[in-house]
XYZ file of C-alpha atoms in Angstrom:
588
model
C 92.296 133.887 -24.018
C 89.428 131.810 -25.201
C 87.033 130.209 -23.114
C 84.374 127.654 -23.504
C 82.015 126.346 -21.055
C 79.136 123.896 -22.526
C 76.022 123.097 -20.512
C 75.194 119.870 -21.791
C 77.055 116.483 -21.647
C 79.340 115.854 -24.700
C 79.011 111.945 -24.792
C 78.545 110.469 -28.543
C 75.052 110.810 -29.697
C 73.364 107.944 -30.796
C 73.106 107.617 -34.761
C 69.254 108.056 -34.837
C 69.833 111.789 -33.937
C 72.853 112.605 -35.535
C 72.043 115.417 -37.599
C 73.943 117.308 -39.544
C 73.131 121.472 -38.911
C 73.448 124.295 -41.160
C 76.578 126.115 -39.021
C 79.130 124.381 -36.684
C 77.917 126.736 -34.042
C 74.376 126.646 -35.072
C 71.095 126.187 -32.284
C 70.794 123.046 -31.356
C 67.353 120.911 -32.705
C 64.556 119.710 -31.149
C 65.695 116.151 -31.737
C 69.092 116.850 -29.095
C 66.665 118.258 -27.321
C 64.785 114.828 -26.621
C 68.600 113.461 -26.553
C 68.715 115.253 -22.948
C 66.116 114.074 -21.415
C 68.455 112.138 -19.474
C 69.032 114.450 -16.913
C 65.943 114.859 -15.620
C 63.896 114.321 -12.430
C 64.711 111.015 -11.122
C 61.152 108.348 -11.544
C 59.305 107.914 -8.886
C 60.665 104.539 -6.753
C 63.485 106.929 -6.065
C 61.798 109.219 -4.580
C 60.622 106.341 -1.805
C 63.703 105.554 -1.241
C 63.950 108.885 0.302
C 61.543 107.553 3.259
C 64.700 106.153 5.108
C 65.330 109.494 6.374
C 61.698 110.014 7.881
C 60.994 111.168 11.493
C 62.614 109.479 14.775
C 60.654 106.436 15.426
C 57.400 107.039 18.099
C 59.826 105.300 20.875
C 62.604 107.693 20.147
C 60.369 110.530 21.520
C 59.289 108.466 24.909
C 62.645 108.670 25.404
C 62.299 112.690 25.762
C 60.588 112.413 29.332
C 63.616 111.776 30.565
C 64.603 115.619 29.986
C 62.017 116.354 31.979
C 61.715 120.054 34.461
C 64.004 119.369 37.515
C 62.270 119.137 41.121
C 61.900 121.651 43.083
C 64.547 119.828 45.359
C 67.311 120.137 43.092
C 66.629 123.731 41.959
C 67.338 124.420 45.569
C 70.351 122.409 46.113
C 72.494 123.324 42.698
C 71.070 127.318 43.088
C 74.502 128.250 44.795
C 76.582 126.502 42.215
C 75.902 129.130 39.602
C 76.612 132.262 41.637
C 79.597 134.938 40.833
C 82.604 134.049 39.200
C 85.193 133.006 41.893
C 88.314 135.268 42.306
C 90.346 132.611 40.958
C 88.880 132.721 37.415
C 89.402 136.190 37.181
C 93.055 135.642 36.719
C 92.581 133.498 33.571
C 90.971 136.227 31.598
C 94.431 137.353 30.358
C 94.518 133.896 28.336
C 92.316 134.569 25.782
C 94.477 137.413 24.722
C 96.573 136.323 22.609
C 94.520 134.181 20.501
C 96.741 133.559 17.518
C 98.771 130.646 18.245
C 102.269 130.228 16.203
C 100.879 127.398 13.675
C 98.158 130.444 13.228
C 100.366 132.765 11.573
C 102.381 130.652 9.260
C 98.652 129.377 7.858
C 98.132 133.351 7.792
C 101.199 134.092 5.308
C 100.055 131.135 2.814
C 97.185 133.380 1.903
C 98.892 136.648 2.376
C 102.973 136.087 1.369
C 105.627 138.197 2.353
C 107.742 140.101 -0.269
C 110.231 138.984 -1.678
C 114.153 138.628 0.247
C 115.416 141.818 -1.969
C 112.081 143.733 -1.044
C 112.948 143.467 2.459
C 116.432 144.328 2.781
C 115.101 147.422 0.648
C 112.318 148.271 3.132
C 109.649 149.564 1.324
C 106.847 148.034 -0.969
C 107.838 149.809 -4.038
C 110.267 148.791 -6.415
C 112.885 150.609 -8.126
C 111.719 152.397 -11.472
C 113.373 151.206 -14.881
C 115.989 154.104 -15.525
C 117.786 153.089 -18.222
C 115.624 150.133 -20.487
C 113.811 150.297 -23.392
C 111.291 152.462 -23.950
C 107.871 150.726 -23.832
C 104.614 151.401 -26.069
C 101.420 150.144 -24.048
C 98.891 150.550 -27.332
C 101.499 148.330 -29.368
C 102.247 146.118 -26.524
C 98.262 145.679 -26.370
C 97.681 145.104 -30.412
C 100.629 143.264 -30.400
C 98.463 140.621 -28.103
C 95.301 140.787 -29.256
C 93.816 137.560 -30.570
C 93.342 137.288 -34.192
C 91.144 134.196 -35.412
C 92.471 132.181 -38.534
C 91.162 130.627 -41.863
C 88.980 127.784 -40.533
C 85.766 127.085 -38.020
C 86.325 129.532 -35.925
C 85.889 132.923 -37.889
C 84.662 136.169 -35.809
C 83.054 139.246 -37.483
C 81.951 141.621 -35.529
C 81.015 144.104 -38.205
C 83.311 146.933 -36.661
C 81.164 147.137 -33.299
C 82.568 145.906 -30.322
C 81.876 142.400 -29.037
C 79.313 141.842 -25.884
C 78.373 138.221 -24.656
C 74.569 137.108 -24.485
C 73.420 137.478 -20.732
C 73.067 133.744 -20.247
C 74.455 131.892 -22.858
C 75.643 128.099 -23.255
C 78.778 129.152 -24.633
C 80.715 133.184 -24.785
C 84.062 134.269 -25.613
C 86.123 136.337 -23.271
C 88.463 138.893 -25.437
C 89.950 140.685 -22.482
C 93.367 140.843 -22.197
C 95.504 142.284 -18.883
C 98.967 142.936 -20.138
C 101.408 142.906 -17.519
C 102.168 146.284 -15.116
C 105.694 146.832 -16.341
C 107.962 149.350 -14.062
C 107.427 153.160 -14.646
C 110.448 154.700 -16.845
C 111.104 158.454 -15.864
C 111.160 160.633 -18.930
C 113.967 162.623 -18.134
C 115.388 160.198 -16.221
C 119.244 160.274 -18.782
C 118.922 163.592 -18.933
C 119.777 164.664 -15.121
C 118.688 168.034 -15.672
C 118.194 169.750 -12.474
C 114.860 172.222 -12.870
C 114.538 175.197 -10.511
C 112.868 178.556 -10.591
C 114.164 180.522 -13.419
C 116.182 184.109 -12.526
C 113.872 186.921 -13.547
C 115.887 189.313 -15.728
C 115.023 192.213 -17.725
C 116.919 192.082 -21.029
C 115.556 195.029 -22.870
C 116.800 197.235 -19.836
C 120.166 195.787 -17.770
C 123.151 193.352 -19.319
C 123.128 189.728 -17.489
C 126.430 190.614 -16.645
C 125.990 194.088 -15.577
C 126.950 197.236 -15.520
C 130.556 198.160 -17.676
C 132.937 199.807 -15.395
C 134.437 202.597 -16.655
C 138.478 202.856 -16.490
C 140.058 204.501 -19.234
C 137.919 207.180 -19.440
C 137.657 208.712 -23.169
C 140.293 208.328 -25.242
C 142.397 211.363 -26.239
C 142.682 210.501 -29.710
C 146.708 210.873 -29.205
C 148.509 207.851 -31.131
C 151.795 206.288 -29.741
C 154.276 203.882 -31.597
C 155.235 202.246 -28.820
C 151.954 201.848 -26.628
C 148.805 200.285 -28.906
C 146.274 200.643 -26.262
C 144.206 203.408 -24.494
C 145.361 206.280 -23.177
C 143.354 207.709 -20.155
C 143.494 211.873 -19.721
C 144.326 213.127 -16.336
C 141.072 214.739 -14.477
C 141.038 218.307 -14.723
C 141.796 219.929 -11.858
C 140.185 222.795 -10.505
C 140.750 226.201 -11.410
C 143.596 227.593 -8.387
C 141.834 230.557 -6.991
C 143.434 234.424 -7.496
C 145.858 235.239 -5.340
C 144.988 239.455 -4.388
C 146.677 241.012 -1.607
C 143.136 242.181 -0.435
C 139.489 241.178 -1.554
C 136.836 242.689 -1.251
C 133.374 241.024 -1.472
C 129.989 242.592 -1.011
C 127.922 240.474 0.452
C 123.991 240.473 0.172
C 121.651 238.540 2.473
C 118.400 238.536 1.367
C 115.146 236.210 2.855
C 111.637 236.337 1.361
C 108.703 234.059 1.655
C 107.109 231.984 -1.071
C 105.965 232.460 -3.091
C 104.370 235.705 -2.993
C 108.089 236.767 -2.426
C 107.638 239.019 0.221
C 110.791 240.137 1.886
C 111.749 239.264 5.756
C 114.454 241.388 7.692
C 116.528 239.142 9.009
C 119.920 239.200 11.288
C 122.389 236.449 12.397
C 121.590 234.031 9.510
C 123.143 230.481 9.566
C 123.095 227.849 7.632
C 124.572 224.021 7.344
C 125.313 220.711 6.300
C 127.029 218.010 7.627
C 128.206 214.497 5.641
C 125.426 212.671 8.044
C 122.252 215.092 7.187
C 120.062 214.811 4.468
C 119.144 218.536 4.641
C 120.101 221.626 5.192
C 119.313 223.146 8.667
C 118.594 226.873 8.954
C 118.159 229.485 11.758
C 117.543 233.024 11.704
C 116.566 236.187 13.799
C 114.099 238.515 12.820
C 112.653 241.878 14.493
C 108.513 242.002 14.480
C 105.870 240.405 15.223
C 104.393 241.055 11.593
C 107.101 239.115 9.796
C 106.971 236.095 12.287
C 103.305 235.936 11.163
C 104.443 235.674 7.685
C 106.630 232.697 8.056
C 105.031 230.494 10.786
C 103.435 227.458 10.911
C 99.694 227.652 10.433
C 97.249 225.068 9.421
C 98.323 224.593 6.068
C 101.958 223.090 7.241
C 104.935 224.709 7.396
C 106.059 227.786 5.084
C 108.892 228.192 2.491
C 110.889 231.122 2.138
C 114.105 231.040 0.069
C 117.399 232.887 1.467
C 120.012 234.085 -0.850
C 123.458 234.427 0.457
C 125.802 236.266 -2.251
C 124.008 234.345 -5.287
C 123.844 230.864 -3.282
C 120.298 229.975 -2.984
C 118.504 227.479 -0.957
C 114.407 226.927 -0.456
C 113.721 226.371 2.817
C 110.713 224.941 4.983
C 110.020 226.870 8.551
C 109.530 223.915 11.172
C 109.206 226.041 14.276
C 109.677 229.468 15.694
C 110.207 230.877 19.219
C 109.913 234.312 21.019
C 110.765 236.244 24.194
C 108.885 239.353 24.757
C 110.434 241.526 27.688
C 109.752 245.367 28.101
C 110.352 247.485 26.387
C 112.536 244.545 23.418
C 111.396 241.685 21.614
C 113.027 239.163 20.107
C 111.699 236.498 17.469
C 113.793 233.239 15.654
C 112.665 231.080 13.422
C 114.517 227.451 12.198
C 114.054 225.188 9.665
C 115.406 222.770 6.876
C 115.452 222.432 3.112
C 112.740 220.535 0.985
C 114.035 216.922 1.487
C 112.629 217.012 5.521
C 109.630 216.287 3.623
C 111.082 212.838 2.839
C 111.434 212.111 6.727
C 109.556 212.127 10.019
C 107.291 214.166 10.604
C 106.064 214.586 7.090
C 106.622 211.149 5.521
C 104.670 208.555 6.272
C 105.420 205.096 7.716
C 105.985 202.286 5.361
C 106.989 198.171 5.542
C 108.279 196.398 2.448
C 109.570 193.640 1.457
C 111.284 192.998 -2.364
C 109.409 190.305 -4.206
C 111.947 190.147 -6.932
C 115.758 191.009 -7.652
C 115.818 194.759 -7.458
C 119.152 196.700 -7.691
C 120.136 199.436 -4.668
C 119.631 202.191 -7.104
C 116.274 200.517 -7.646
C 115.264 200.579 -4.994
C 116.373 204.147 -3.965
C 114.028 205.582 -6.935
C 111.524 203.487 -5.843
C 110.994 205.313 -2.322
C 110.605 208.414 -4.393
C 107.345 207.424 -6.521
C 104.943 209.614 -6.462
C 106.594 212.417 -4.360
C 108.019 214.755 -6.771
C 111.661 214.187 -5.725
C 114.541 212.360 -7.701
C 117.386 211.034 -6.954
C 120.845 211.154 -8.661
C 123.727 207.859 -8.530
C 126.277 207.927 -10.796
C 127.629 204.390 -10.089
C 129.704 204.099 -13.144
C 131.812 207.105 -12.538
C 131.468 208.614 -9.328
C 129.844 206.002 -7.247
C 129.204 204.263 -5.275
C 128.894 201.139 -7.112
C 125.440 199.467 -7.654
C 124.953 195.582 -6.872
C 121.436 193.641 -6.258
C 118.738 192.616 -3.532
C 117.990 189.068 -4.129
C 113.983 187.911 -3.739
C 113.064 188.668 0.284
C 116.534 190.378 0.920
C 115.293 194.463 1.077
C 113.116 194.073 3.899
C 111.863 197.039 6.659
C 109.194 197.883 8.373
C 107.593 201.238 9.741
C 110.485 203.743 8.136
C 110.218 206.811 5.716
C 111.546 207.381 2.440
C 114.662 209.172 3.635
C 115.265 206.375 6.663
C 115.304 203.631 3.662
C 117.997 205.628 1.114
C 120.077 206.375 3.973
C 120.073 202.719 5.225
C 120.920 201.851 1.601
C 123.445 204.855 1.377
C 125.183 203.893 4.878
C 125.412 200.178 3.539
C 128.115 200.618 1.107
C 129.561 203.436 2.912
C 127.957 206.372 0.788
C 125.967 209.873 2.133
C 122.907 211.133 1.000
C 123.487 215.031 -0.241
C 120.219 217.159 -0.886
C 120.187 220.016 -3.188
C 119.785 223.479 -2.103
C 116.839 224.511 -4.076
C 115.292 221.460 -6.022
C 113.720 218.500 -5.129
C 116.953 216.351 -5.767
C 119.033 213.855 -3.669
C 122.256 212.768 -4.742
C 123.568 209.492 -3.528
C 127.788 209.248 -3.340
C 130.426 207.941 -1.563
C 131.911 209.731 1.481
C 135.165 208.626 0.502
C 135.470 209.326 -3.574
C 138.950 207.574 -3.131
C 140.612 205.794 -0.214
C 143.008 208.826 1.682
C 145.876 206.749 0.492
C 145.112 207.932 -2.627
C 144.612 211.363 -2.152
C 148.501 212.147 -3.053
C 148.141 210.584 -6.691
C 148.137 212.906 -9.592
C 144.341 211.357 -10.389
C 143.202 212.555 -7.445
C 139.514 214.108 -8.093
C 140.000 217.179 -6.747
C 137.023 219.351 -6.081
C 138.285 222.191 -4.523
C 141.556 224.236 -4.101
C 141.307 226.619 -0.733
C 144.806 228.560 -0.303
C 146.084 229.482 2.820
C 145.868 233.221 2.111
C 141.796 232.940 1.510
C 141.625 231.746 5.802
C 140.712 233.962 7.955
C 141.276 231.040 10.832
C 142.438 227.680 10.824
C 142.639 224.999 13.514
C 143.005 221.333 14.137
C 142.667 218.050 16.442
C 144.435 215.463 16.597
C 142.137 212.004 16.384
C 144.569 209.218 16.079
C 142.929 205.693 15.021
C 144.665 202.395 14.303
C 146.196 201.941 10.759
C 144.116 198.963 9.498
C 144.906 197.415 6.491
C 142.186 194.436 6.450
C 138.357 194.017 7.006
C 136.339 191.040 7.093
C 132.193 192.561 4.995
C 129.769 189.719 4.805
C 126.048 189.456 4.616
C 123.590 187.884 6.652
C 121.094 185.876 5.555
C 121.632 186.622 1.730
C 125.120 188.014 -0.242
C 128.894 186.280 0.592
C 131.564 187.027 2.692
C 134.435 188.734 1.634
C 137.797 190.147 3.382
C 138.699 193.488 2.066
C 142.599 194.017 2.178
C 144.652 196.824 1.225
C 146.380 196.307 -1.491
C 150.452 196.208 -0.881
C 150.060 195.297 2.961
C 149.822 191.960 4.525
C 146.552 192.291 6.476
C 147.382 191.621 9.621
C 145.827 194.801 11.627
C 142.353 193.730 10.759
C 139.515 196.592 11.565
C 135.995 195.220 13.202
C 134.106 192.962 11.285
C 130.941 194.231 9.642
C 127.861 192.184 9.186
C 124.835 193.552 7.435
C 121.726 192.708 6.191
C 121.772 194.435 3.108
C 125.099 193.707 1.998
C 123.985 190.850 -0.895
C 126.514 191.753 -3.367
C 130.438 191.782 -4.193
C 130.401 195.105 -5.299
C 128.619 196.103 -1.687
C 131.592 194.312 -0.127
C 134.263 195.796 -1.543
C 132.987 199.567 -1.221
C 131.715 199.035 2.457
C 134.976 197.215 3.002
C 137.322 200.116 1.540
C 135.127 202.677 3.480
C 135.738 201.000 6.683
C 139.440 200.736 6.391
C 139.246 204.497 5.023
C 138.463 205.655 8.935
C 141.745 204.615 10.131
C 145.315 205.961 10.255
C 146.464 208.915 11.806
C 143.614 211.727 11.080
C 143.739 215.732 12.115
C 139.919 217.501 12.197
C 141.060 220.583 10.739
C 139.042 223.794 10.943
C 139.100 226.472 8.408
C 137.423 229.544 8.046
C 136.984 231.267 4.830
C 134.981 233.810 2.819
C 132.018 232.669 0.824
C 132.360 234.462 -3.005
C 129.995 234.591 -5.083
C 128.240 232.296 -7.174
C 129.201 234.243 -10.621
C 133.118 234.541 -8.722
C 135.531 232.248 -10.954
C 138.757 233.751 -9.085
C 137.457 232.219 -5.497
C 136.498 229.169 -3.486
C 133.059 228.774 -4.078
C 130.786 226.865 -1.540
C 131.882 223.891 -0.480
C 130.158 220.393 0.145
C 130.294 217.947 2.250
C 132.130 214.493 0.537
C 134.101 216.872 -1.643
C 138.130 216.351 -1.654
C 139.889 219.719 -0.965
C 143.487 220.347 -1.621
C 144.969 223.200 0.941
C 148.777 224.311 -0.928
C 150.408 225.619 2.509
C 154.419 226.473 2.422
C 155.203 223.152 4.514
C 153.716 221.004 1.452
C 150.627 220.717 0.449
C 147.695 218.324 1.686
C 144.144 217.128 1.189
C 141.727 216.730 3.055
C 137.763 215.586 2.795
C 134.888 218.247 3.670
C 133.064 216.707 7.012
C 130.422 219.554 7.469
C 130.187 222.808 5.941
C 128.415 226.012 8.329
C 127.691 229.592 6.722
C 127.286 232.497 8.825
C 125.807 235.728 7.731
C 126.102 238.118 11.185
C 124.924 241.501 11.933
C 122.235 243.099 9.835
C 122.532 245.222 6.198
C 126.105 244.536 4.928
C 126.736 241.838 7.307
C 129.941 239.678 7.526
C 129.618 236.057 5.852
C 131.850 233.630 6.839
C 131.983 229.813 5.482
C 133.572 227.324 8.462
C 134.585 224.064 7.298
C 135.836 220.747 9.157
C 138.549 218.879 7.329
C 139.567 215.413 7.782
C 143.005 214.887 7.176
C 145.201 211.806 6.320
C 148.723 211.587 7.530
């Protein structure tokens, strides 16, 4: 936009000082100069014509007197006239609040208009943004627009500076230019891309799609004309124990302390392990007051000795000891547990977490063992139970141990927590390695084969429970619901639903769901008593575990039951009598 603004008149100059100048925009001369003398100070007979607006004539101010000071009579008459407000007026104070008058306001909205009809039904100030038009440049739109002078008079050169106007000139150019505020365009606005925190996944270490389950097993290289696919080998079973008409088994007892090794005579020795312990609890007897000073608790913590029962060994802490001196006997006994109490109250300490990121269950397991000298094994591929994931803020406890934390993650999907008997080693696995109404396939993984001529007693209780066939797993604030039926039956005995807060995955779901309906049915706690053999004894039973499937061939048909709790007693002293008790649970 150009501007011009001129100070001077631009009336026809008179010929005498018509000049013609150098530039068309060249200073004007001395002779226009004279030409403008026109506008000056008026002469001097106007200036008396400014006398009509003198001072008031002398008889105006006679005429003042009559303002004079009131008399003193008056004062006193109108004094009460001006006293306090009467009550009266006080009511007409509310008037002159609302001083705005109708006419008021529409003279208001000339100077300050109201939007627009389609503004108001929207109800906000803004407009909407241009989503789909073309896509605007603001530098071209502003070059575009710029002013660019012709051939002719007017002819700008600013030498490649920028252009600034004299500070009081008679005539300036304004170059400025205010293109118009066209509506914001969103970038992404055709895209409709949704953006959201990214997953955090290791590549290098774990599949996006997990971990392969394995179901046909290795392949036995056997081709078959008629079948193209895999062929998965049947499990080996267990070697079936000797059949003698007598055995006879020497058993050795020995205890000694660690780890200068020292040995301990000991007498009524027992030791066990049930599917809900995470160690191995141990009691013993022994016969002076010089070996109860070898193994108890001093300063230093508790003491290990390691007890070896015909080749079975197991490292043991001693937690406590009692005694009972009477004339002329006395009697000592000391308890304890295996290595993994260490993992648990009192030993452990206290800890709160809370998961940051994903982190898988076996993660998380290991994790709790950092730093401690323990590990922990999980086969989830093969043996179970099956692994699955703790989304961001979903693993969180506060004041447990080590052990409390793999147990609650154990007990989620149904699995036990089985300590070693002389390492530093947990091993995580289900309680049920198949559901009991699988225990009658041919596949069944077997782990041991106990005949009835190996018992020395057997006995059993009947603990009926309903025969559920359905079971509703879901999480609580993370993971999904699922309901877990058996497969074949309609579902309609449903067990009690389970809620948990650490279920967060399918694969949790379906094991917790299969271990629930595993407890029902009709069940028989069987007790059997047999010998323990050796550990270098191929032709016996072997020890038995807790969570291990063991097949029992009577005459009236075989069965199979699942190893609850295992107790080994060592009695008398010297060649004592060892006896291994087991409890059975068994499936009708």
């Amino acid at each position: 936009m150009l501007t011009m603004r001129v100070g001077g008149s631009w009336s026809k100059a008179r010929p005498a000082s018509a000049r013609p100048a150098a530039l068309p925009w060249d200073g004007t001369t001395a002779l226009v100069v004279e030409a403008q003398a026109a506008w000056r100070r008026a002469v001097g007979h106007d200036l008396e014509a400014a006398a009509g607006w003198s001072a008031v004539p002398s008889r105006d101010r006679a005429s003042v007197q009559g303002w004079g000071q009131a008399g003193a009579a008056d004062c006193e008459q109108l004094a009460g006239l001006w006293g306090a407000v009467p009550a009266k007026d006080c009511g007409v104070v509310g008037r002159w609040d609302h001083t705005i008058r109708p006419r008021d306001v529409r003279l208001r909205l000339i100077y300050n208009p109201m939007p627009a009809r389609k503004d108001v039904q929207v109800g906000c100030p803004s407009r909407r943004v241009d989503d789909y038009g073309p896509r605007r440049n603001a530098a071209a739109a502003v070059q575009a627009s710029l002013y660019v002078p012709g051939p002719g008079p007017l002819a700008f050169n600013f030498g490649g500076r920028p252009y600034f106007p004299p500070t009081s000139p008679l005539v300036f150019f304004s170059f400025q230019y205010m293109p118009p505020a066209p509506r914001i365009q969103p970038v992404d606005s055709s895209s409709r891309v949704r953006w959201q925190d990214a997953r955090r996944l290791n590549a290098q270490a774990r599949l996006p799609w997990g971990r392969a389950r394995v179901l046909d097993g290795p392949l036995t290289g056997i081709e078959y004309v008629d079948y193209p696919g895999p062929v998965k080998p049947l499990p080996e079973p267990p070697t079936d124990p000797t059949i003698l008409d007598t055995y006879m088994i020497a058993n050795t007892v020995n205890l000694v302390v660690l780890p200068s090794r020292t040995p301990i005579e000991a007498k009524n020795v027992r030791i066990g392990l049930d599917a809900d312990s995470f160690s191995w609890k141990f009691s013993a007897d022994i016969f002076t007051k010089a070996a109860l000073d070898l193994v108890a608790p001093g300063e230093d913590g508790a003491k290990e000795i390691e007890l070896d029962i015909n080749g079975w060994t197991w490292v043991l802490l001693v937690e406590g000891y009692s005694r009972q001196l009477k004339f002329p006997t006395e009697a000592y006994s000391i308890k304890g547990a295996t290595r993994t109490q260490l993992l648990a109250s009192p030993y452990a300490p206290l800890r709160t977490g809370l998961n940051a990121a994903p982190i898988t269950a076996r993660q998380a397991a290991t994790e709790q063992l950092l730093f401690t000298g323990f590990s922990i094994v999980w086969d989830a591929e093969t043996v179970g139970p099956a692994d699955w994931t703790f989304p961001a803020g979903a693993l969180s406890y506060q004041s447990q141990t080590a052990m409390q934390v793999i147990a609650r993650i154990a007990e989620t999907v149904g699995a036990v927590v089985r300590p070693a008997r002389a390492a530093d080693e947990l091993e995580v696995r289900p309680r049920y390695p198949v559901p009991p109404w699988e225990w009658g396939q041919i596949d069944a993984p077997i782990d041991r084969i106990i005949p009835p001529a190996m018992m020395t007693a057997l006995g059993g209780e009947w603990t009926p429970q309903p025969a559920w066939n359905a079971c509703y797993v879901s999480g609580t604030s993370h993971g999904v619901s699922m309901l877990v039926r058996r497969a074949g039956t309609a579902g309609d005995n449903p067990a009690p639903d389970v809620f948990d807060d650490w279920i967060t995955g399918q694969e949790a779901n379906r094991a917790r769901g299969v271990h629930e309906l595993s407890k029902g049915g009709n069940i028989e706690i069987v007790g059997v008593s047999i010998p323990l053999f050796p550990f270098a004894d191929d032709h016996g039973v072997g020890l038995v575990l807790p969570a291990q499937l063991c097949r029992v061939p009577e005459e009236s048909g075989a069965w199979v039951g699942l190893c609850l709790a295992v107790d080994i007693a060592a009695e008398g002293t010297g060649a004592s009598r060892v006896q291994q008790q087991l409890r059975l649970e068994r499936h009708f």
